[in-house]
Amino acid sequence: MNYLVGAFKPPCNIFISFADGRSRKQVPLKKENGKTVMVALFQSQESIVGEVVIEPVHRKKVEHNGVKIELLGQIELYFDRGNFYDFTSLVRELDIPGELYERKTYPFEFSTVEMPYESYNGVNVRLRYILKVTISRNYVGNIVEYQEFVVRNYTPPPSINNIIKMEVGIEDCLHIEFEYSKSKYHLKDVIIGKIYFLLVRIKLKNMDLEIRRRESTGSGPNTYVETETLAKFELMDGAPVRGESIPIRLFLSPYELTPTYQNINNKFSVKYYLNLVLVDEEDRRYFKQQEITMYRLLETS
Amino acid sequence: MLNGTEDEEKWLAEGIAGIQHNAFYMHRALDSNNLREALKYSAQMLSELRTSKLSPHKYYELYMRAFDELKRLELFFKDDSKHGVSVVDLYELVQHAGNILPRLYLLCTVGSIYIKSKEAPAKEVLKDLVEMCRGVQHPIRGLFLRSYLAQISRDKLPDIGSEYEGDADTVMDAVDFVLQNFTEMNKLWVRMQHQGPGGVREKREKERSELQDLVGKNLHVLSQIEGVDLEMYKETVLPRVLEQVVNCKDDLAQYYLMDCIIQVFPDEYHLQTLETLLGACPQLQPTVDVKTVLSRLMDRLSNYAASSTDVLPEFLQVEAFSKLSNAIGKVIEAQLDMPAVGAITLYVSLLTFTLRVHPDRLDHVDQVLGACVKKLSNIPKLEDSRAMKQVVALLSAPLEKYNDIVTALTLSNYPRVMDHLDIGTNKLMAMVIIQSIMKNNSCISTADKVEVLFELIKGLIKDIDGADVDELDEEDFKEEQNSVARLIHMLYNDEPEEMLKIICIVRKHTMVGGPKRLPFTVSSLVFSALRLLRQLQGQEGDIVGEEASMTPNKIFQLLTQIIESLSAVPSPELALRLYLQCAEAANGCDIEHVAYEFFTQAFLLYEEEIADSKAQVTAIHLIIGTLQRMNVFGVENRDTLTHKATGYSARLLKKADQCRAVYACSHLFWVDDQDGIKDGERVLLCLKRALRIANAAQQMANVARGSGGPVSLFVEILNKYIYFFEKGNKQITSSAIQGLIELINTEMQSDSTNPDSVADAFLASTLRYIQFQKQKGGVMGEKFESIKL
């Protein structure tokens, strides 16, 4: 077996590293095989500087038609598997065609790269950034190595952030008034609010607040919408009476949320909703969904 | 539903198992300082408390298990060297739990540490906790959660003098916190009545009462807060608590909480806020047992008043009595369908209160009784036995307090209340009154009071219409009448004029008592009158002529009338005795014709009414005894009477009785006084006659039974002989005595078949006496010397 593996093993190892790799913040990234790895974190307008080390295996000579490094921003739609839409593609030539005999280091730099979209790993869509090193060869296949990294973009706190307040109900049955302190939340925010019961004629069992993520991909007739419930937070246990006011305090930090994404490259959108669910004793559900905007606030720490 | 309890046991066991299981992993996490795991397992453990299947009782068991575990968790949280998270972060961290109940239990646990750390003002944390707990609206779960909150926050309230008191934290915050928690708990508790699994009403109420102490605990905490002074209690605590009590509109809660307020807060607070507290009573639900509440309040205040005399001025200052009185009036007015027993219980409490607090204010007592009369008069007939008992209590209270019926007699409403009792109870009450008089030895000394008193106890004095005579228990009746008889002796005045009035009044009342009662009362009355007579005699020197209306003659007339009433009974034996007593009294007064009259009456009775031979024997001895002591009679009268008496004696049925009566008659002719009659001849005549009768009796016995008759008769006669011999009756000679002794000896010997040890002993001691007299020497010795034994 070793022999066989060895036979198809690429004739050289390629290592990609960032210049500030030691000091740069690392974030976890879920790979396709389900494993989580730590990768470097960047934001838009940053320069991506580093070096590529190529080391031939067993000191064998490697002939090539040139070495290049690409920075790719890709959107991958799962229903359209295999098709990547590159919305960003930058190339640097690292070497002219020739032969490699020994370990060789190529520095590279993409300065102030425009990376408008954040990395995203959804149900039907993935947006990722990769560095791709290609050693082009004749006759035999190219040798390719990828290094993924994550991009997150920060937004300042919104200047307008209205409260969400609404009275809803079923006539002569249930009237409530709910209030969330804001309509826009950063990812580590706290949702503060209350639910005021104006009229209760049904026997309620409990009340939950759900955070739902709606991911829509594609466009026109080929639109796929996937909704997931990311959080289910019990607000109330038991049946309230008229006049009760139930407090809401939901910390968002434990949940894996992303900012709201609006029509990313005409390929997908991600929206967040607060869903207030009241359940009665016969397990009937009464709910009211409100969209909230999520944004990423620069963490000061 | 059939084996509901069985299922419940199962569910409880499952719940406990769940707690133990998760607690085990929690302990492991605690031991390895793993905060994340500790939070996870503690939340899972607390999830067991989310069950709806258990009754409060069982749920409490489950709660206590979790409570113990939470204490361990708290220790862990407290030590941030173990988990390395600041308490502020911890406070956020526990709020990530998805389920509300575990989340809030953990929040409270961390909250208590948060306060302790003083990293935030206590009031902020407390306010946050009490607000967040609103999320649990399920009654049982909410009550237990809030009870947990109350429990862990108890020692962390920013009370005066507490370490948590600061610029920002005042005792007001502590009070606010407890009041809010109390309000919410009460709401949940009340809601249990209307929500929850549809069960039987009783069952639900039972379950609720199992939980009442959780709610009441808050009031207890309030009362423990040092900073709650009278001012704050008056301005904030009481109004807010009462507001909640009134507004919850739930009878169970209202009753319990009112009682709770009364029990937990100090008496002086109640006294100063009486108006507010009482003002709430009419606002309670009509089904609330306000009377018990008020009774408890009054009991407490009474005890408070009794505890120290220093506090009495306070009572006066706040006009406690009139406020209470008004409140009771309002409550009774408001609750039309309140049973009589309730209203009366209230009055009893009020009465107890006023007796304790204002013992000098008889008008208050009378006022209470008056109010009670008013209430009772609206009720056609009091049939409730419990109500009766309460009325008795009401009436007994002043007696006990004042230890003096005289005071009670001045209460104009007292008899009016008694009128509302049924016959049995009325009697009972009358007995209580009499016993009170007896116990305290109080003397009723004016005619007016006697009049009132007899009005009170008229149940005992006469038959009341509608009474079922058959029901009367003979023993009880006797007991009652004996008491009345004793009572009559307690009516006494040194002033003869007044005393006569008293007697007349008593007579007026007792005369209507009917044949069954008269034998008991008449004798008392007679003796009472006789006492007056003696009294009169004692004073005679000073008041001669002055009081023409008050002559012994008049009293004797009265006595005659009194005794004559016995003829209706009829009770001749008693009447006879009383006549004889009167005769003796007349003797004392030196009024011959009256004494003679009484004897005549006695003899008439003997002749006409006393038919029973045994009674006759007794009667004749009484007559003889009395007659013997009489010294008022002239020769003629005396002869007539003695002649009659001896005549009756000789006509008794049994020979032995005849014999004894006859020898007793001998004393009629020998009064051992200075100027007493000393007719030796007739004495001897009597004794000889007695001997003849004894002989006859002996012979009759011999004939009838073939054995000796009563030798003892001879010995008795012998004793009489010796008596008169000693007294110097010349007609009784030593030879006669000797002859008699010999006769007896002969009789004894002939009667060997049937030895009579009693008679033997009697004879022996008689002979010994003679021997003794002989040996003593002197005049008597010489006299006896001539008797040969």
PDB file of N, CA, C and O in Angstrom, chain A residues 203 205-206 232-241 244-249 251 253-255, chain B residues 50 92 95-101 103 128 131-132 134-138 141 184 187 191 195:
ATOM      1  N   LYS A 203     -55.815  28.830  27.207  1.00  0.00           N
ATOM      2  CA  LYS A 203     -54.922  28.340  28.246  1.00  0.00           C
ATOM      3  C   LYS A 203     -53.537  28.125  27.660  1.00  0.00           C
ATOM      4  O   LYS A 203     -53.280  27.135  26.970  1.00  0.00           O
ATOM      5  N   LYS A 205     -49.543  27.365  27.579  1.00  0.00           N
ATOM      6  CA  LYS A 205     -48.667  26.455  28.317  1.00  0.00           C
ATOM      7  C   LYS A 205     -47.313  27.111  28.512  1.00  0.00           C
ATOM      8  O   LYS A 205     -46.779  27.117  29.606  1.00  0.00           O
ATOM      9  N   ASN A 206     -46.785  27.601  27.407  1.00  0.00           N
ATOM     10  CA  ASN A 206     -45.526  28.321  27.540  1.00  0.00           C
ATOM     11  C   ASN A 206     -45.321  29.239  26.348  1.00  0.00           C
ATOM     12  O   ASN A 206     -46.097  29.254  25.381  1.00  0.00           O
ATOM     13  N   LYS A 232     -33.839  28.552  20.599  1.00  0.00           N
ATOM     14  CA  LYS A 232     -35.183  28.410  21.128  1.00  0.00           C
ATOM     15  C   LYS A 232     -35.067  28.704  22.609  1.00  0.00           C
ATOM     16  O   LYS A 232     -34.413  27.974  23.349  1.00  0.00           O
ATOM     17  N   PHE A 233     -35.642  29.820  22.980  1.00  0.00           N
ATOM     18  CA  PHE A 233     -35.405  30.336  24.316  1.00  0.00           C
ATOM     19  C   PHE A 233     -36.734  30.489  25.024  1.00  0.00           C
ATOM     20  O   PHE A 233     -37.593  31.265  24.596  1.00  0.00           O
ATOM     21  N   GLU A 234     -36.918  29.740  26.084  1.00  0.00           N
ATOM     22  CA  GLU A 234     -38.199  29.775  26.787  1.00  0.00           C
ATOM     23  C   GLU A 234     -38.323  31.082  27.570  1.00  0.00           C
ATOM     24  O   GLU A 234     -37.456  31.435  28.359  1.00  0.00           O
ATOM     25  N   LEU A 235     -39.399  31.785  27.313  1.00  0.00           N
ATOM     26  CA  LEU A 235     -39.612  33.071  27.987  1.00  0.00           C
ATOM     27  C   LEU A 235     -40.555  32.941  29.159  1.00  0.00           C
ATOM     28  O   LEU A 235     -40.484  33.669  30.122  1.00  0.00           O
ATOM     29  N   MET A 236     -41.481  32.008  29.021  1.00  0.00           N
ATOM     30  CA  MET A 236     -42.539  31.957  30.018  1.00  0.00           C
ATOM     31  C   MET A 236     -42.979  30.521  30.207  1.00  0.00           C
ATOM     32  O   MET A 236     -43.088  29.753  29.259  1.00  0.00           O
ATOM     33  N   ASP A 237     -43.243  30.184  31.459  1.00  0.00           N
ATOM     34  CA  ASP A 237     -43.705  28.847  31.804  1.00  0.00           C
ATOM     35  C   ASP A 237     -45.048  29.029  32.509  1.00  0.00           C
ATOM     36  O   ASP A 237     -45.134  29.759  33.490  1.00  0.00           O
ATOM     37  N   GLY A 238     -46.053  28.375  31.989  1.00  0.00           N
ATOM     38  CA  GLY A 238     -47.361  28.496  32.638  1.00  0.00           C
ATOM     39  C   GLY A 238     -48.249  29.497  31.932  1.00  0.00           C
ATOM     40  O   GLY A 238     -47.863  30.096  30.933  1.00  0.00           O
ATOM     41  N   ALA A 239     -49.439  29.640  32.482  1.00  0.00           N
ATOM     42  CA  ALA A 239     -50.436  30.470  31.818  1.00  0.00           C
ATOM     43  C   ALA A 239     -50.535  31.825  32.502  1.00  0.00           C
ATOM     44  O   ALA A 239     -50.767  31.892  33.703  1.00  0.00           O
ATOM     45  N   PRO A 240     -50.338  32.877  31.740  1.00  0.00           N
ATOM     46  CA  PRO A 240     -50.438  34.203  32.347  1.00  0.00           C
ATOM     47  C   PRO A 240     -51.897  34.645  32.391  1.00  0.00           C
ATOM     48  O   PRO A 240     -52.760  34.033  31.775  1.00  0.00           O
ATOM     49  N   VAL A 241     -52.157  35.687  33.136  1.00  0.00           N
ATOM     50  CA  VAL A 241     -53.490  36.275  33.102  1.00  0.00           C
ATOM     51  C   VAL A 241     -53.355  37.671  32.522  1.00  0.00           C
ATOM     52  O   VAL A 241     -52.271  38.173  32.317  1.00  0.00           O
ATOM     53  N   GLU A 244     -50.454  40.669  32.830  1.00  0.00           N
ATOM     54  CA  GLU A 244     -49.101  40.235  33.151  1.00  0.00           C
ATOM     55  C   GLU A 244     -48.134  40.772  32.107  1.00  0.00           C
ATOM     56  O   GLU A 244     -48.461  40.923  30.939  1.00  0.00           O
ATOM     57  N   SER A 245     -46.948  41.042  32.579  1.00  0.00           N
ATOM     58  CA  SER A 245     -45.922  41.491  31.668  1.00  0.00           C
ATOM     59  C   SER A 245     -44.697  40.613  31.879  1.00  0.00           C
ATOM     60  O   SER A 245     -44.214  40.463  32.995  1.00  0.00           O
ATOM     61  N   ILE A 246     -44.264  39.987  30.810  1.00  0.00           N
ATOM     62  CA  ILE A 246     -43.196  38.996  30.916  1.00  0.00           C
ATOM     63  C   ILE A 246     -41.921  39.604  30.339  1.00  0.00           C
ATOM     64  O   ILE A 246     -41.929  40.096  29.214  1.00  0.00           O
ATOM     65  N   PRO A 247     -40.862  39.571  31.094  1.00  0.00           N
ATOM     66  CA  PRO A 247     -39.624  40.177  30.598  1.00  0.00           C
ATOM     67  C   PRO A 247     -38.901  39.278  29.594  1.00  0.00           C
ATOM     68  O   PRO A 247     -39.021  38.063  29.637  1.00  0.00           O
ATOM     69  N   ILE A 248     -38.167  39.932  28.685  1.00  0.00           N
ATOM     70  CA  ILE A 248     -37.321  39.191  27.734  1.00  0.00           C
ATOM     71  C   ILE A 248     -35.894  39.644  27.972  1.00  0.00           C
ATOM     72  O   ILE A 248     -35.617  40.842  28.038  1.00  0.00           O
ATOM     73  N   ARG A 249     -35.010  38.708  28.086  1.00  0.00           N
ATOM     74  CA  ARG A 249     -33.585  39.041  28.069  1.00  0.00           C
ATOM     75  C   ARG A 249     -32.860  37.857  27.445  1.00  0.00           C
ATOM     76  O   ARG A 249     -32.740  36.801  28.060  1.00  0.00           O
ATOM     77  N   PHE A 251     -29.473  36.713  25.565  1.00  0.00           N
ATOM     78  CA  PHE A 251     -28.092  36.993  25.161  1.00  0.00           C
ATOM     79  C   PHE A 251     -27.810  36.279  23.836  1.00  0.00           C
ATOM     80  O   PHE A 251     -28.094  35.089  23.700  1.00  0.00           O
ATOM     81  N   SER A 253     -24.846  35.999  22.337  1.00  0.00           N
ATOM     82  CA  SER A 253     -23.497  35.456  22.194  1.00  0.00           C
ATOM     83  C   SER A 253     -23.414  33.929  22.105  1.00  0.00           C
ATOM     84  O   SER A 253     -22.533  33.424  21.413  1.00  0.00           O
ATOM     85  N   PRO A 254     -24.241  33.165  22.792  1.00  0.00           N
ATOM     86  CA  PRO A 254     -24.056  31.717  22.683  1.00  0.00           C
ATOM     87  C   PRO A 254     -24.415  31.151  21.310  1.00  0.00           C
ATOM     88  O   PRO A 254     -24.089  30.008  21.024  1.00  0.00           O
ATOM     89  N   TYR A 255     -25.064  31.913  20.490  1.00  0.00           N
ATOM     90  CA  TYR A 255     -25.539  31.343  19.226  1.00  0.00           C
ATOM     91  C   TYR A 255     -24.607  31.710  18.080  1.00  0.00           C
ATOM     92  O   TYR A 255     -23.963  32.756  18.087  1.00  0.00           O
TER      93      TYR A 255
ATOM     94  N   ARG B  50     -39.589  21.002  36.318  1.00  0.00           N
ATOM     95  CA  ARG B  50     -40.571  21.519  35.358  1.00  0.00           C
ATOM     96  C   ARG B  50     -41.819  20.657  35.316  1.00  0.00           C
ATOM     97  O   ARG B  50     -42.748  20.965  34.575  1.00  0.00           O
ATOM     98  N   GLU B  92     -24.304  36.518  33.633  1.00  0.00           N
ATOM     99  CA  GLU B  92     -24.774  36.441  32.260  1.00  0.00           C
ATOM    100  C   GLU B  92     -24.818  35.000  31.784  1.00  0.00           C
ATOM    101  O   GLU B  92     -25.768  34.564  31.142  1.00  0.00           O
ATOM    102  N   GLN B  95     -27.684  32.802  32.258  1.00  0.00           N
ATOM    103  CA  GLN B  95     -28.905  33.188  31.539  1.00  0.00           C
ATOM    104  C   GLN B  95     -28.940  32.625  30.134  1.00  0.00           C
ATOM    105  O   GLN B  95     -29.885  32.867  29.384  1.00  0.00           O
ATOM    106  N   HIS B  96     -27.908  31.920  29.750  1.00  0.00           N
ATOM    107  CA  HIS B  96     -27.934  31.302  28.430  1.00  0.00           C
ATOM    108  C   HIS B  96     -28.795  30.062  28.392  1.00  0.00           C
ATOM    109  O   HIS B  96     -29.139  29.578  27.319  1.00  0.00           O
ATOM    110  N   ALA B  97     -29.156  29.550  29.549  1.00  0.00           N
ATOM    111  CA  ALA B  97     -29.962  28.330  29.574  1.00  0.00           C
ATOM    112  C   ALA B  97     -31.273  28.562  28.833  1.00  0.00           C
ATOM    113  O   ALA B  97     -31.917  29.592  29.000  1.00  0.00           O
ATOM    114  N   GLY B  98     -31.633  27.580  28.043  1.00  0.00           N
ATOM    115  CA  GLY B  98     -32.799  27.737  27.178  1.00  0.00           C
ATOM    116  C   GLY B  98     -34.110  27.636  27.923  1.00  0.00           C
ATOM    117  O   GLY B  98     -35.077  28.325  27.593  1.00  0.00           O
ATOM    118  N   ASN B  99     -34.153  26.784  28.932  1.00  0.00           N
ATOM    119  CA  ASN B  99     -35.393  26.612  29.671  1.00  0.00           C
ATOM    120  C   ASN B  99     -35.474  27.601  30.812  1.00  0.00           C
ATOM    121  O   ASN B  99     -34.493  27.837  31.526  1.00  0.00           O
ATOM    122  N   ILE B 100     -36.637  28.129  30.950  1.00  0.00           N
ATOM    123  CA  ILE B 100     -36.736  29.254  31.876  1.00  0.00           C
ATOM    124  C   ILE B 100     -36.570  28.855  33.333  1.00  0.00           C
ATOM    125  O   ILE B 100     -35.924  29.560  34.111  1.00  0.00           O
ATOM    126  N   LEU B 101     -37.136  27.727  33.690  1.00  0.00           N
ATOM    127  CA  LEU B 101     -37.117  27.407  35.123  1.00  0.00           C
ATOM    128  C   LEU B 101     -35.694  27.155  35.633  1.00  0.00           C
ATOM    129  O   LEU B 101     -35.277  27.784  36.612  1.00  0.00           O
ATOM    130  N   ARG B 103     -33.080  28.190  34.309  1.00  0.00           N
ATOM    131  CA  ARG B 103     -32.376  29.452  34.140  1.00  0.00           C
ATOM    132  C   ARG B 103     -32.587  30.374  35.342  1.00  0.00           C
ATOM    133  O   ARG B 103     -31.639  30.928  35.896  1.00  0.00           O
ATOM    134  N   ASP B 128     -33.766  43.062  39.635  1.00  0.00           N
ATOM    135  CA  ASP B 128     -33.656  42.262  38.420  1.00  0.00           C
ATOM    136  C   ASP B 128     -34.225  40.864  38.653  1.00  0.00           C
ATOM    137  O   ASP B 128     -35.004  40.357  37.857  1.00  0.00           O
ATOM    138  N   GLU B 131     -37.974  40.761  39.013  1.00  0.00           N
ATOM    139  CA  GLU B 131     -38.628  41.017  37.722  1.00  0.00           C
ATOM    140  C   GLU B 131     -38.527  39.799  36.802  1.00  0.00           C
ATOM    141  O   GLU B 131     -39.496  39.412  36.157  1.00  0.00           O
ATOM    142  N   MET B 132     -37.348  39.231  36.728  1.00  0.00           N
ATOM    143  CA  MET B 132     -37.142  38.113  35.813  1.00  0.00           C
ATOM    144  C   MET B 132     -38.022  36.924  36.192  1.00  0.00           C
ATOM    145  O   MET B 132     -38.431  36.147  35.339  1.00  0.00           O
ATOM    146  N   ARG B 134     -40.905  36.831  36.840  1.00  0.00           N
ATOM    147  CA  ARG B 134     -42.228  36.924  36.215  1.00  0.00           C
ATOM    148  C   ARG B 134     -42.417  35.902  35.108  1.00  0.00           C
ATOM    149  O   ARG B 134     -43.542  35.559  34.762  1.00  0.00           O
ATOM    150  N   GLY B 135     -41.309  35.466  34.568  1.00  0.00           N
ATOM    151  CA  GLY B 135     -41.401  34.523  33.446  1.00  0.00           C
ATOM    152  C   GLY B 135     -42.079  33.224  33.827  1.00  0.00           C
ATOM    153  O   GLY B 135     -42.602  32.528  32.964  1.00  0.00           O
ATOM    154  N   VAL B 136     -42.050  32.885  35.093  1.00  0.00           N
ATOM    155  CA  VAL B 136     -42.713  31.641  35.487  1.00  0.00           C
ATOM    156  C   VAL B 136     -44.111  32.001  35.979  1.00  0.00           C
ATOM    157  O   VAL B 136     -44.284  32.584  37.038  1.00  0.00           O
ATOM    158  N   GLN B 137     -45.084  31.628  35.173  1.00  0.00           N
ATOM    159  CA  GLN B 137     -46.467  31.966  35.487  1.00  0.00           C
ATOM    160  C   GLN B 137     -47.243  30.753  35.988  1.00  0.00           C
ATOM    161  O   GLN B 137     -48.391  30.862  36.363  1.00  0.00           O
ATOM    162  N   HIS B 138     -46.589  29.624  35.943  1.00  0.00           N
ATOM    163  CA  HIS B 138     -47.263  28.429  36.461  1.00  0.00           C
ATOM    164  C   HIS B 138     -47.318  28.545  37.985  1.00  0.00           C
ATOM    165  O   HIS B 138     -46.306  28.782  38.631  1.00  0.00           O
ATOM    166  N   ARG B 141     -44.988  26.075  40.216  1.00  0.00           N
ATOM    167  CA  ARG B 141     -43.563  26.273  39.928  1.00  0.00           C
ATOM    168  C   ARG B 141     -43.135  27.690  40.285  1.00  0.00           C
ATOM    169  O   ARG B 141     -42.052  27.915  40.811  1.00  0.00           O
ATOM    170  N   GLU B 184     -46.512  39.081  43.850  1.00  0.00           N
ATOM    171  CA  GLU B 184     -46.512  38.125  42.744  1.00  0.00           C
ATOM    172  C   GLU B 184     -46.860  36.724  43.237  1.00  0.00           C
ATOM    173  O   GLU B 184     -47.601  35.985  42.596  1.00  0.00           O
ATOM    174  N   LYS B 187     -50.500  36.429  43.838  1.00  0.00           N
ATOM    175  CA  LYS B 187     -51.266  36.326  42.587  1.00  0.00           C
ATOM    176  C   LYS B 187     -51.235  34.894  42.067  1.00  0.00           C
ATOM    177  O   LYS B 187     -52.247  34.345  41.633  1.00  0.00           O
ATOM    178  N   ARG B 191     -54.290  32.296  41.740  1.00  0.00           N
ATOM    179  CA  ARG B 191     -54.584  31.776  40.419  1.00  0.00           C
ATOM    180  C   ARG B 191     -54.760  30.263  40.421  1.00  0.00           C
ATOM    181  O   ARG B 191     -55.465  29.706  39.593  1.00  0.00           O
ATOM    182  N   GLN B 195     -56.927  27.904  37.843  1.00  0.00           N
ATOM    183  CA  GLN B 195     -56.176  27.235  36.789  1.00  0.00           C
ATOM    184  C   GLN B 195     -55.822  25.826  37.215  1.00  0.00           C
ATOM    185  O   GLN B 195     -56.341  25.278  38.141  1.00  0.00           O
TER     186      GLN B 195
END
